[in-house]
Amino acid sequence: MLAINKKWIIVILLVIIRILTLQYYASDSNRYTDPLNVIPGYTFRDIKDSCTLIKSGISPYVSYNIRFPVLFLALFNDWCPYTKSKELGLFLVLILLDLATALLILDYHENLDITEEFATSKSDSVRSYVSFILFVGYLFNPIGVYTNISLSFGPIINQLLLVLLLWFSNKTYYGNKRFFLPIIYSILIYFSSINFISLLAPLIYCYSISDNISRNDSNFSTEYLDIKSKKNKVSYLIINTIPKIFKSMNNIYSIIWSRVFTFIMLFSISLCIFHTLSLLIIDSMNIKDYINRFFWHIITFNNHDTLTPSLSIYWYIMTVIFPRFKLLFQMLFGVYTLLIIFPLIFAFRNTPTKIMETTIVMVLFFQNHPTLINYTLCLYLILFDFSSHKETHYSRFITGLLSLNIVGLSLISNIRHIWLVENRANANYMYSICIIIQGSLLLLTREWIHLAYRKQLEISKDKFLKVKHE
């Protein structure tokens, strides 16, 4: 295992090298609107346009194109007007945010064995090296570097908040830092609007359970084994076992419902505070206009999305279907992630961090405007489990899918440039690359979930046999 001092010396050196990428920074406005690296409405160009409107005495929220939350946009007011040196300062801030995300992923993977017994079948030294290699890869992958250069605040802030939720869900299992989960989630919803509302159910579940509840669940198996060992099973069941089980279940459900109520209250209060402050900052907008600007168009699925070619099939479907069917497809895109999440919660109900991992991957994969850096986070979460397991009977298949995905991610930007800028290709080339990327990632996710679920069943079986022999 890497020594702590040695490891952090290496981390500091890597950070210095990462900051030296500033020498490759060059102002290019075309990067600010690339849909493969930015989220529409959250680009650096939108920030510059909003500063121009503010300077002219016009509210930047008269247009639906600018979606930056009021509190976040207020942080940039002091940077107007922008200069080259200030852009370099913003680029450095994004590098620090990216570094914080990488360090959180490193710490999360190194401490995952505390709560995830099935997370590894290898030694801690191997897992430490694997997590450190993934940390280096995340910090220096070309997609992340290019996203920094594009000053893509939207994807990078979303990525950091998602990893924070994942990190706190690991700590939450023991009751530590439970208070921060609903607050961080409220910031994510405030920043990203409706995109990550599907995370509400798994977060409530992770917030509500604890190791005490898990121990009570194991007591049910012990009580069942006690019944089998008694001669007069019926009388023992009526007199001793049933009252104990009902008492334990009553205690469990009272704890769970109190935590569910606490989570919803903390989340609602935090979100209300953020929007109240935003309404106070915008002097030219009353409550009715504010609700219509930030809520009503979301509820009515009138999201004003720019249908520019991206990694998602959302833009393609919306450009080819008849206008009368668009509302139906928007509703389907808005609710189908909920249909996927509840089976995942049931399958990994004993391992909360695995619920968060699989849910985040599915939400990032199926969102309307995924970016390249979103797909890299999915790959790093998936690769850690595959590289930490002994089972290699289908490693060739996994390697092939991974290679196909990396090739697709490498080609997509060039294909889009050849199609839209140089006009030397047609849209079918980009459709094909998108299918390769999405298909290979979907198959990787399927194998990853199957491996984790099968390993969890083996661990549960071993626990039951251990209790039975005792």
Tab-separated table of C-alpha atoms in Angstrom:
chain	number	residue	atom	x	y	z
A	1	MET	CA	0.000	0.000	0.000
A	2	LEU	CA	1.183	3.464	-0.777
A	3	ALA	CA	2.444	5.241	2.297
A	4	ILE	CA	0.324	8.219	3.240
A	5	ASN	CA	3.143	10.759	3.073
A	6	LYS	CA	4.473	9.370	-0.187
A	7	LYS	CA	1.024	9.286	-1.716
A	8	TRP	CA	0.237	12.884	-0.857
A	9	ILE	CA	3.602	14.036	-2.185
A	10	ILE	CA	2.688	12.387	-5.473
A	11	VAL	CA	-0.746	14.044	-5.357
A	12	ILE	CA	0.824	17.485	-4.871
A	13	LEU	CA	3.177	16.903	-7.802
A	14	LEU	CA	0.270	15.793	-9.983
A	15	VAL	CA	-1.687	18.915	-9.042
A	16	ILE	CA	1.250	21.110	-10.024
A	17	ILE	CA	1.490	19.308	-13.353
A	18	ARG	CA	-2.254	19.692	-13.834
A	19	ILE	CA	-2.082	23.439	-13.217
A	20	LEU	CA	0.714	23.700	-15.776
A	21	THR	CA	-1.897	22.886	-18.421
A	22	LEU	CA	-2.640	26.614	-18.216
A	23	GLN	CA	0.067	27.082	-20.815
A	24	TYR	CA	-2.188	25.342	-23.330
A	25	TYR	CA	-5.076	27.637	-22.500
A	26	ALA	CA	-6.201	29.849	-25.354
A	27	SER	CA	-9.378	31.870	-25.648
A	28	ASP	CA	-11.625	30.274	-28.268
A	29	SER	CA	-15.308	31.150	-28.212
A	30	ASN	CA	-16.215	28.032	-30.228
A	31	ARG	CA	-15.381	25.869	-27.215
A	32	TYR	CA	-17.853	27.727	-25.022
A	33	THR	CA	-20.884	26.351	-26.896
A	34	ASP	CA	-19.762	22.824	-27.804
A	35	PRO	CA	-22.744	20.636	-26.731
A	36	LEU	CA	-20.441	17.668	-26.154
A	37	ASN	CA	-18.718	19.488	-23.292
A	38	VAL	CA	-21.215	22.080	-22.033
A	39	ILE	CA	-24.823	22.161	-20.821
A	40	PRO	CA	-27.106	24.545	-22.761
A	41	GLY	CA	-27.811	27.598	-20.643
A	42	TYR	CA	-24.850	26.952	-18.314
A	43	THR	CA	-21.992	27.929	-20.622
A	44	PHE	CA	-19.319	30.564	-20.184
A	45	ARG	CA	-20.784	32.464	-23.116
A	46	ASP	CA	-24.120	32.634	-21.234
A	47	ILE	CA	-22.282	34.171	-18.275
A	48	LYS	CA	-20.699	36.763	-20.547
A	49	ASP	CA	-24.053	37.546	-22.171
A	50	SER	CA	-25.699	37.942	-18.765
A	51	CYS	CA	-22.950	40.343	-17.697
A	52	THR	CA	-23.592	42.395	-20.820
A	53	LEU	CA	-27.308	42.549	-20.012
A	54	ILE	CA	-26.649	43.495	-16.387
A	55	LYS	CA	-24.297	46.256	-17.533
A	56	SER	CA	-27.079	47.575	-19.799
A	57	GLY	CA	-29.566	47.558	-16.920
A	58	ILE	CA	-31.517	44.547	-18.237
A	59	SER	CA	-32.275	41.444	-16.191
A	60	PRO	CA	-30.494	38.407	-17.679
A	61	TYR	CA	-33.506	36.227	-16.880
A	62	VAL	CA	-35.782	37.795	-19.480
A	63	SER	CA	-34.472	35.071	-21.789
A	64	TYR	CA	-34.954	31.365	-21.167
A	65	ASN	CA	-31.576	30.610	-22.747
A	66	ILE	CA	-29.679	31.633	-19.586
A	67	ARG	CA	-30.338	29.062	-16.871
A	68	PHE	CA	-27.565	29.809	-14.417
A	69	PRO	CA	-29.110	29.999	-10.922
A	70	VAL	CA	-29.331	33.482	-9.481
A	71	LEU	CA	-26.998	32.865	-6.533
A	72	PHE	CA	-24.328	31.293	-8.745
A	73	LEU	CA	-24.624	34.038	-11.332
A	74	ALA	CA	-24.312	36.672	-8.598
A	75	LEU	CA	-20.865	35.280	-7.779
A	76	PHE	CA	-19.675	36.304	-11.244
A	77	ASN	CA	-20.884	39.914	-11.108
A	78	ASP	CA	-17.584	41.107	-9.689
A	79	TRP	CA	-15.776	39.500	-12.642
A	80	CYS	CA	-17.544	41.690	-15.210
A	81	PRO	CA	-16.216	42.935	-17.544
A	82	TYR	CA	-14.164	39.870	-18.354
A	83	THR	CA	-10.524	40.072	-19.279
A	84	LYS	CA	-7.997	37.464	-20.297
A	85	SER	CA	-6.477	37.366	-16.806
A	86	LYS	CA	-9.894	36.865	-15.215
A	87	GLU	CA	-10.636	34.007	-17.602
A	88	LEU	CA	-7.387	32.386	-16.503
A	89	GLY	CA	-8.498	32.815	-12.900
A	90	LEU	CA	-11.805	31.099	-13.655
A	91	PHE	CA	-9.918	28.316	-15.409
A	92	LEU	CA	-7.820	27.814	-12.272
A	93	VAL	CA	-10.996	27.667	-10.149
A	94	LEU	CA	-12.370	24.916	-12.378
A	95	ILE	CA	-9.115	22.973	-12.038
A	96	LEU	CA	-9.482	23.134	-8.245
A	97	LEU	CA	-13.096	21.922	-8.500
A	98	ASP	CA	-11.961	19.072	-10.727
A	99	LEU	CA	-9.190	18.243	-8.248
A	100	ALA	CA	-11.689	18.181	-5.368
A	101	THR	CA	-13.848	15.746	-7.352
A	102	ALA	CA	-10.870	13.473	-8.034
A	103	LEU	CA	-9.791	13.497	-4.359
A	104	LEU	CA	-13.330	12.654	-3.232
A	105	ILE	CA	-13.425	9.716	-5.655
A	106	LEU	CA	-10.043	8.528	-4.348
A	107	ASP	CA	-11.120	8.735	-0.704
A	108	TYR	CA	-14.484	7.130	-1.475
A	109	HIS	CA	-12.908	4.108	-3.153
A	110	GLU	CA	-10.234	3.658	-0.490
A	111	ASN	CA	-12.822	3.615	2.315
A	112	LEU	CA	-15.508	1.698	0.468
A	113	ASP	CA	-14.710	-1.610	2.176
A	114	ILE	CA	-16.059	-0.154	5.451
A	115	THR	CA	-19.617	-0.500	4.209
A	116	GLU	CA	-19.341	-2.541	0.999
A	117	GLU	CA	-18.189	-6.027	1.870
A	118	PHE	CA	-18.707	-7.246	-1.673
A	119	ALA	CA	-16.803	-4.335	-3.199
A	120	THR	CA	-13.590	-6.288	-3.455
A	121	SER	CA	-12.210	-9.776	-3.484
A	122	LYS	CA	-8.601	-8.675	-3.546
A	123	SER	CA	-6.226	-7.316	-0.953
A	124	ASP	CA	-6.356	-3.756	0.313
A	125	SER	CA	-2.979	-3.007	-1.279
A	126	VAL	CA	-4.280	-3.895	-4.744
A	127	ARG	CA	-7.426	-1.846	-4.179
A	128	SER	CA	-5.330	1.104	-3.014
A	129	TYR	CA	-3.258	1.015	-6.196
A	130	VAL	CA	-6.368	0.626	-8.341
A	131	SER	CA	-8.064	3.616	-6.703
A	132	PHE	CA	-4.910	5.729	-7.048
A	133	ILE	CA	-4.520	4.826	-10.730
A	134	LEU	CA	-8.146	5.783	-11.338
A	135	PHE	CA	-7.529	9.058	-9.483
A	136	VAL	CA	-4.600	9.888	-11.760
A	137	GLY	CA	-6.606	8.885	-14.817
A	138	TYR	CA	-9.537	11.052	-13.798
A	139	LEU	CA	-7.295	14.047	-13.139
A	140	PHE	CA	-5.456	13.833	-16.464
A	141	ASN	CA	-8.012	12.426	-18.878
A	142	PRO	CA	-8.200	14.573	-22.049
A	143	ILE	CA	-11.961	15.030	-21.716
A	144	GLY	CA	-11.610	16.607	-18.270
A	145	VAL	CA	-8.785	18.872	-19.428
A	146	TYR	CA	-10.775	20.039	-22.441
A	147	THR	CA	-13.844	20.630	-20.270
A	148	ASN	CA	-11.725	22.884	-18.044
A	149	ILE	CA	-10.426	24.788	-21.058
A	150	SER	CA	-14.004	25.239	-22.270
A	151	LEU	CA	-14.823	26.895	-18.914
A	152	SER	CA	-17.742	24.467	-18.606
A	153	PHE	CA	-19.087	25.382	-15.186
A	154	GLY	CA	-22.297	23.390	-15.526
A	155	PRO	CA	-20.887	19.842	-15.956
A	156	ILE	CA	-18.004	20.360	-13.505
A	157	ILE	CA	-20.206	21.711	-10.686
A	158	ASN	CA	-22.771	18.959	-11.306
A	159	GLN	CA	-20.000	16.371	-11.183
A	160	LEU	CA	-18.653	17.696	-7.887
A	161	LEU	CA	-22.098	17.745	-6.251
A	162	LEU	CA	-22.862	14.191	-7.416
A	163	VAL	CA	-19.559	12.877	-6.059
A	164	LEU	CA	-20.217	14.705	-2.776
A	165	LEU	CA	-23.560	12.905	-2.502
A	166	LEU	CA	-21.815	9.612	-3.194
A	167	TRP	CA	-19.098	10.337	-0.622
A	168	PHE	CA	-21.560	11.352	2.089
A	169	SER	CA	-23.739	8.317	1.385
A	170	ASN	CA	-20.746	6.173	2.321
A	171	LYS	CA	-20.245	8.078	5.584
A	172	THR	CA	-23.981	8.129	6.251
A	173	TYR	CA	-24.200	4.378	6.731
A	174	TYR	CA	-22.635	4.830	10.165
A	175	GLY	CA	-24.629	7.952	10.967
A	176	ASN	CA	-21.735	10.358	10.400
A	177	LYS	CA	-22.368	13.640	8.612
A	178	ARG	CA	-25.956	12.609	7.844
A	179	PHE	CA	-27.034	16.241	8.067
A	180	PHE	CA	-25.203	17.239	4.856
A	181	LEU	CA	-26.985	14.895	2.429
A	182	PRO	CA	-30.273	16.850	2.064
A	183	ILE	CA	-28.420	20.180	1.960
A	184	ILE	CA	-26.076	19.081	-0.836
A	185	TYR	CA	-28.994	17.579	-2.713
A	186	SER	CA	-30.940	20.845	-2.432
A	187	ILE	CA	-27.939	22.678	-3.931
A	188	LEU	CA	-27.854	20.155	-6.790
A	189	ILE	CA	-31.575	20.572	-7.499
A	190	TYR	CA	-31.285	24.359	-7.235
A	191	PHE	CA	-28.376	24.374	-9.665
A	192	SER	CA	-29.592	21.716	-12.104
A	193	SER	CA	-33.351	22.142	-11.815
A	194	ILE	CA	-35.355	18.996	-12.586
A	195	ASN	CA	-32.540	16.904	-14.107
A	196	PHE	CA	-31.598	15.046	-10.915
A	197	ILE	CA	-34.971	14.779	-9.179
A	198	SER	CA	-34.743	10.992	-9.705
A	199	LEU	CA	-32.072	10.845	-6.998
A	200	LEU	CA	-34.602	11.780	-4.311
A	201	ALA	CA	-35.817	8.229	-3.583
A	202	PRO	CA	-32.357	6.594	-3.223
A	203	LEU	CA	-31.100	9.502	-1.128
A	204	ILE	CA	-34.044	9.221	1.257
A	205	TYR	CA	-33.395	5.489	1.523
A	206	CYS	CA	-29.672	5.972	2.220
A	207	TYR	CA	-30.457	8.687	4.741
A	208	SER	CA	-33.058	6.629	6.595
A	209	ILE	CA	-31.181	3.350	7.104
A	210	SER	CA	-28.227	2.710	9.402
A	211	ASP	CA	-26.079	-0.093	10.763
A	212	ASN	CA	-28.496	-0.451	13.708
A	213	ILE	CA	-31.329	-1.273	11.337
A	214	SER	CA	-29.124	-3.768	9.520
A	215	ARG	CA	-28.373	-5.503	12.799
A	216	ASN	CA	-32.091	-5.701	13.569
A	217	ASP	CA	-32.651	-7.309	10.167
A	218	SER	CA	-30.086	-9.972	10.988
A	219	ASN	CA	-31.897	-10.592	14.285
A	220	PHE	CA	-34.922	-11.779	12.307
A	221	SER	CA	-32.823	-14.586	10.830
A	222	THR	CA	-31.577	-15.496	14.303
A	223	GLU	CA	-35.132	-15.636	15.632
A	224	TYR	CA	-36.120	-17.858	12.718
A	225	LEU	CA	-33.276	-20.256	13.485
A	226	ASP	CA	-34.275	-20.310	17.153
A	227	ILE	CA	-37.766	-21.416	16.157
A	228	LYS	CA	-36.415	-24.335	14.127
A	229	SER	CA	-34.343	-25.528	17.087
A	230	LYS	CA	-37.322	-25.740	19.459
A	231	LYS	CA	-39.470	-28.816	19.877
A	232	ASN	CA	-42.750	-26.989	20.457
A	233	LYS	CA	-42.394	-24.517	17.603
A	234	VAL	CA	-45.939	-23.115	17.645
A	235	SER	CA	-45.999	-22.158	21.319
A	236	TYR	CA	-42.492	-20.708	21.153
A	237	LEU	CA	-43.499	-18.710	18.085
A	238	ILE	CA	-46.593	-17.251	19.779
A	239	ILE	CA	-45.105	-16.586	23.211
A	240	ASN	CA	-41.559	-15.405	22.405
A	241	THR	CA	-40.733	-14.792	18.762
A	242	ILE	CA	-43.713	-12.867	17.361
A	243	PRO	CA	-43.713	-10.176	20.105
A	244	LYS	CA	-39.967	-9.659	19.646
A	245	ILE	CA	-40.288	-9.328	15.887
A	246	PHE	CA	-43.192	-6.868	16.125
A	247	LYS	CA	-41.314	-4.797	18.686
A	248	SER	CA	-38.188	-4.707	16.522
A	249	MET	CA	-40.186	-3.800	13.414
A	250	ASN	CA	-41.992	-1.041	15.289
A	251	ASN	CA	-38.670	0.445	16.422
A	252	ILE	CA	-37.214	0.165	12.932
A	253	TYR	CA	-40.144	1.828	11.158
A	254	SER	CA	-40.388	4.616	13.713
A	255	ILE	CA	-36.697	5.427	13.157
A	256	ILE	CA	-37.058	5.223	9.377
A	257	TRP	CA	-40.114	7.480	9.168
A	258	SER	CA	-38.575	10.059	11.476
A	259	ARG	CA	-35.481	10.183	9.265
A	260	VAL	CA	-37.559	10.391	6.094
A	261	PHE	CA	-39.451	13.342	7.566
A	262	THR	CA	-36.172	14.973	8.650
A	263	PHE	CA	-34.650	14.576	5.185
A	264	ILE	CA	-37.680	16.058	3.430
A	265	MET	CA	-37.831	18.972	5.873
A	266	LEU	CA	-34.112	19.794	5.575
A	267	PHE	CA	-34.253	19.505	1.796
A	268	SER	CA	-37.379	21.668	1.510
A	269	ILE	CA	-36.113	24.342	3.907
A	270	SER	CA	-32.733	24.572	2.152
A	271	LEU	CA	-34.321	24.799	-1.286
A	272	CYS	CA	-36.782	27.457	-0.096
A	273	ILE	CA	-33.932	29.512	1.371
A	274	PHE	CA	-32.012	29.400	-1.924
A	275	HIS	CA	-35.021	30.473	-3.980
A	276	THR	CA	-36.021	33.158	-1.483
A	277	LEU	CA	-32.551	34.684	-1.669
A	278	SER	CA	-32.719	34.471	-5.460
A	279	LEU	CA	-36.052	36.301	-5.518
A	280	LEU	CA	-34.621	39.034	-3.298
A	281	ILE	CA	-31.621	39.456	-5.608
A	282	ILE	CA	-33.819	39.845	-8.701
A	283	ASP	CA	-35.518	43.182	-8.068
A	284	SER	CA	-37.393	43.271	-11.369
A	285	MET	CA	-39.273	39.984	-10.869
A	286	ASN	CA	-42.267	39.316	-8.622
A	287	ILE	CA	-43.241	35.951	-7.143
A	288	LYS	CA	-45.557	35.055	-10.028
A	289	ASP	CA	-42.917	35.797	-12.662
A	290	TYR	CA	-40.289	33.933	-10.643
A	291	ILE	CA	-42.469	30.812	-10.371
A	292	ASN	CA	-43.234	30.947	-14.087
A	293	ARG	CA	-39.544	31.410	-14.927
A	294	PHE	CA	-38.078	28.689	-12.719
A	295	PHE	CA	-40.917	26.216	-12.051
A	296	TRP	CA	-43.949	26.399	-14.301
A	297	HIS	CA	-42.174	25.764	-17.603
A	298	ILE	CA	-40.581	22.679	-16.015
A	299	ILE	CA	-43.914	21.283	-14.780
A	300	THR	CA	-45.473	21.802	-18.213
A	301	PHE	CA	-42.406	20.224	-19.902
A	302	ASN	CA	-41.783	23.442	-21.803
A	303	ASN	CA	-38.054	23.355	-21.111
A	304	HIS	CA	-36.961	25.517	-24.051
A	305	ASP	CA	-34.245	22.984	-24.825
A	306	THR	CA	-31.958	23.792	-27.692
A	307	LEU	CA	-32.072	20.808	-30.043
A	308	THR	CA	-28.410	20.854	-30.979
A	309	PRO	CA	-26.632	17.562	-31.764
A	310	SER	CA	-25.326	16.010	-28.555
A	311	LEU	CA	-24.560	12.599	-27.074
A	312	SER	CA	-28.189	11.940	-26.147
A	313	ILE	CA	-30.901	10.449	-28.333
A	314	TYR	CA	-33.255	13.096	-26.922
A	315	TRP	CA	-32.319	15.724	-29.482
A	316	TYR	CA	-32.619	13.248	-32.368
A	317	ILE	CA	-36.106	12.052	-31.368
A	318	MET	CA	-37.343	15.613	-30.858
A	319	THR	CA	-36.184	16.611	-34.338
A	320	VAL	CA	-37.827	13.736	-36.237
A	321	ILE	CA	-41.193	13.236	-34.480
A	322	PHE	CA	-44.346	15.213	-35.215
A	323	PRO	CA	-44.912	18.263	-32.975
A	324	ARG	CA	-48.114	16.812	-31.513
A	325	PHE	CA	-46.143	13.893	-30.035
A	326	LYS	CA	-43.372	15.965	-28.440
A	327	LEU	CA	-45.157	16.440	-25.110
A	328	LEU	CA	-45.644	12.667	-24.792
A	329	PHE	CA	-41.966	11.971	-25.408
A	330	GLN	CA	-40.913	14.729	-23.022
A	331	MET	CA	-43.034	13.109	-20.318
A	332	LEU	CA	-41.503	9.709	-21.068
A	333	PHE	CA	-37.985	11.127	-20.860
A	334	GLY	CA	-38.926	12.742	-17.559
A	335	VAL	CA	-40.330	9.673	-15.780
A	336	TYR	CA	-38.603	6.560	-17.133
A	337	THR	CA	-35.583	6.997	-14.874
A	338	LEU	CA	-37.931	6.661	-11.893
A	339	LEU	CA	-39.056	3.284	-13.232
A	340	ILE	CA	-35.436	2.115	-13.306
A	341	ILE	CA	-34.436	3.403	-9.878
A	342	PHE	CA	-36.929	1.557	-7.670
A	343	PRO	CA	-35.805	-1.927	-8.790
A	344	LEU	CA	-32.216	-0.866	-8.063
A	345	ILE	CA	-33.190	0.243	-4.545
A	346	PHE	CA	-34.846	-3.120	-3.920
A	347	ALA	CA	-31.942	-5.118	-5.364
A	348	PHE	CA	-29.234	-3.311	-3.337
A	349	ARG	CA	-31.316	-2.517	-0.250
A	350	ASN	CA	-28.556	-3.808	2.065
A	351	THR	CA	-25.791	-1.752	0.422
A	352	PRO	CA	-26.704	1.958	0.237
A	353	THR	CA	-23.583	3.155	-1.547
A	354	LYS	CA	-24.172	0.706	-4.380
A	355	ILE	CA	-27.681	2.144	-4.700
A	356	MET	CA	-26.178	5.612	-5.102
A	357	GLU	CA	-23.541	4.442	-7.593
A	358	THR	CA	-25.980	2.654	-9.887
A	359	THR	CA	-28.558	5.434	-9.646
A	360	ILE	CA	-26.058	8.169	-10.503
A	361	VAL	CA	-24.802	6.186	-13.496
A	362	MET	CA	-28.330	5.604	-14.806
A	363	VAL	CA	-29.371	9.243	-14.312
A	364	LEU	CA	-26.239	10.535	-16.065
A	365	PHE	CA	-26.713	8.067	-18.894
A	366	PHE	CA	-30.368	8.917	-19.563
A	367	GLN	CA	-30.378	12.678	-19.014
A	368	ASN	CA	-31.382	14.966	-21.876
A	369	HIS	CA	-28.014	16.670	-22.287
A	370	PRO	CA	-25.199	14.335	-21.185
A	371	THR	CA	-21.661	15.559	-21.676
A	372	LEU	CA	-18.420	13.696	-22.245
A	373	ILE	CA	-17.283	14.318	-18.662
A	374	ASN	CA	-20.527	12.709	-17.396
A	375	TYR	CA	-19.661	9.530	-19.266
A	376	THR	CA	-16.140	9.531	-17.835
A	377	LEU	CA	-17.555	9.534	-14.284
A	378	CYS	CA	-19.754	6.553	-15.207
A	379	LEU	CA	-16.716	4.705	-16.543
A	380	TYR	CA	-14.626	5.348	-13.422
A	381	LEU	CA	-17.363	4.089	-11.097
A	382	ILE	CA	-17.783	0.964	-13.222
A	383	LEU	CA	-14.068	0.289	-13.731
A	384	PHE	CA	-13.278	0.271	-10.016
A	385	ASP	CA	-15.511	-2.739	-9.358
A	386	PHE	CA	-14.316	-4.640	-12.423
A	387	SER	CA	-10.654	-4.045	-11.583
A	388	SER	CA	-11.162	-5.007	-7.916
A	389	HIS	CA	-12.816	-8.379	-8.508
A	390	LYS	CA	-11.066	-11.692	-9.034
A	391	GLU	CA	-13.621	-12.922	-11.533
A	392	THR	CA	-12.208	-12.691	-15.031
A	393	HIS	CA	-14.210	-15.311	-16.958
A	394	TYR	CA	-15.706	-12.599	-19.155
A	395	SER	CA	-12.876	-10.057	-18.929
A	396	ARG	CA	-12.407	-10.156	-22.711
A	397	PHE	CA	-15.989	-9.063	-23.205
A	398	ILE	CA	-15.579	-6.226	-20.699
A	399	THR	CA	-12.283	-5.167	-22.283
A	400	GLY	CA	-13.900	-5.141	-25.715
A	401	LEU	CA	-16.802	-2.996	-24.526
A	402	LEU	CA	-14.448	-0.604	-22.766
A	403	SER	CA	-12.226	-0.291	-25.844
A	404	LEU	CA	-15.268	0.326	-28.032
A	405	ASN	CA	-16.506	3.027	-25.667
A	406	ILE	CA	-13.135	4.784	-25.515
A	407	VAL	CA	-12.827	4.723	-29.316
A	408	GLY	CA	-16.317	6.214	-29.626
A	409	LEU	CA	-15.583	8.960	-27.099
A	410	SER	CA	-12.370	9.775	-28.970
A	411	LEU	CA	-14.071	10.016	-32.370
A	412	ILE	CA	-17.285	11.839	-31.506
A	413	SER	CA	-15.790	15.355	-31.398
A	414	ASN	CA	-13.959	14.891	-34.706
A	415	ILE	CA	-17.034	13.437	-36.408
A	416	ARG	CA	-19.169	16.342	-35.222
A	417	HIS	CA	-16.569	18.847	-36.462
A	418	ILE	CA	-16.365	17.156	-39.878
A	419	TRP	CA	-20.158	17.109	-40.160
A	420	LEU	CA	-21.165	20.568	-38.893
A	421	VAL	CA	-18.064	22.696	-39.488
A	422	GLU	CA	-16.325	21.248	-42.536
A	423	ASN	CA	-19.560	19.871	-44.059
A	424	ARG	CA	-17.760	16.779	-45.364
A	425	ALA	CA	-20.079	14.190	-43.774
A	426	ASN	CA	-23.722	13.709	-42.843
A	427	ALA	CA	-25.599	13.149	-39.610
A	428	ASN	CA	-25.546	9.350	-39.947
A	429	TYR	CA	-21.869	9.268	-38.992
A	430	MET	CA	-22.579	10.987	-35.691
A	431	TYR	CA	-25.655	8.828	-35.065
A	432	SER	CA	-23.488	5.723	-35.499
A	433	ILE	CA	-20.818	6.936	-33.071
A	434	CYS	CA	-23.487	7.885	-30.510
A	435	ILE	CA	-24.992	4.398	-30.785
A	436	ILE	CA	-21.545	2.850	-30.243
A	437	ILE	CA	-20.912	4.990	-27.148
A	438	GLN	CA	-24.333	4.508	-25.607
A	439	GLY	CA	-24.618	0.820	-26.501
A	440	SER	CA	-21.205	-0.131	-25.101
A	441	LEU	CA	-21.761	1.914	-21.930
A	442	LEU	CA	-25.213	0.394	-21.428
A	443	LEU	CA	-23.808	-3.144	-21.760
A	444	LEU	CA	-20.977	-2.267	-19.360
A	445	THR	CA	-23.518	-0.954	-16.867
A	446	ARG	CA	-25.599	-4.106	-17.221
A	447	GLU	CA	-22.603	-6.375	-16.530
A	448	TRP	CA	-21.533	-4.145	-13.631
A	449	ILE	CA	-24.946	-4.259	-11.944
A	450	HIS	CA	-25.207	-8.014	-12.544
A	451	LEU	CA	-21.770	-8.625	-11.007
A	452	ALA	CA	-22.526	-6.476	-7.946
A	453	TYR	CA	-25.928	-8.089	-7.399
A	454	ARG	CA	-24.562	-11.633	-7.730
A	455	LYS	CA	-21.745	-10.833	-5.320
A	456	GLN	CA	-24.244	-9.400	-2.845
A	457	LEU	CA	-26.295	-12.611	-2.966
A	458	GLU	CA	-23.159	-14.626	-2.218
A	459	ILE	CA	-22.313	-12.434	0.769
A	460	SER	CA	-25.880	-12.690	2.113
A	461	LYS	CA	-25.782	-16.466	1.733
A	462	ASP	CA	-22.453	-16.682	3.581
A	463	LYS	CA	-23.836	-14.538	6.409
A	464	PHE	CA	-26.914	-16.739	6.735
A	465	LEU	CA	-24.849	-19.923	6.823
A	466	LYS	CA	-22.535	-18.384	9.410
A	467	VAL	CA	-25.468	-17.502	11.674
A	468	LYS	CA	-26.929	-20.956	11.163
A	469	HIS	CA	-23.730	-22.706	12.239
A	470	GLU	CA	-23.399	-20.480	15.289
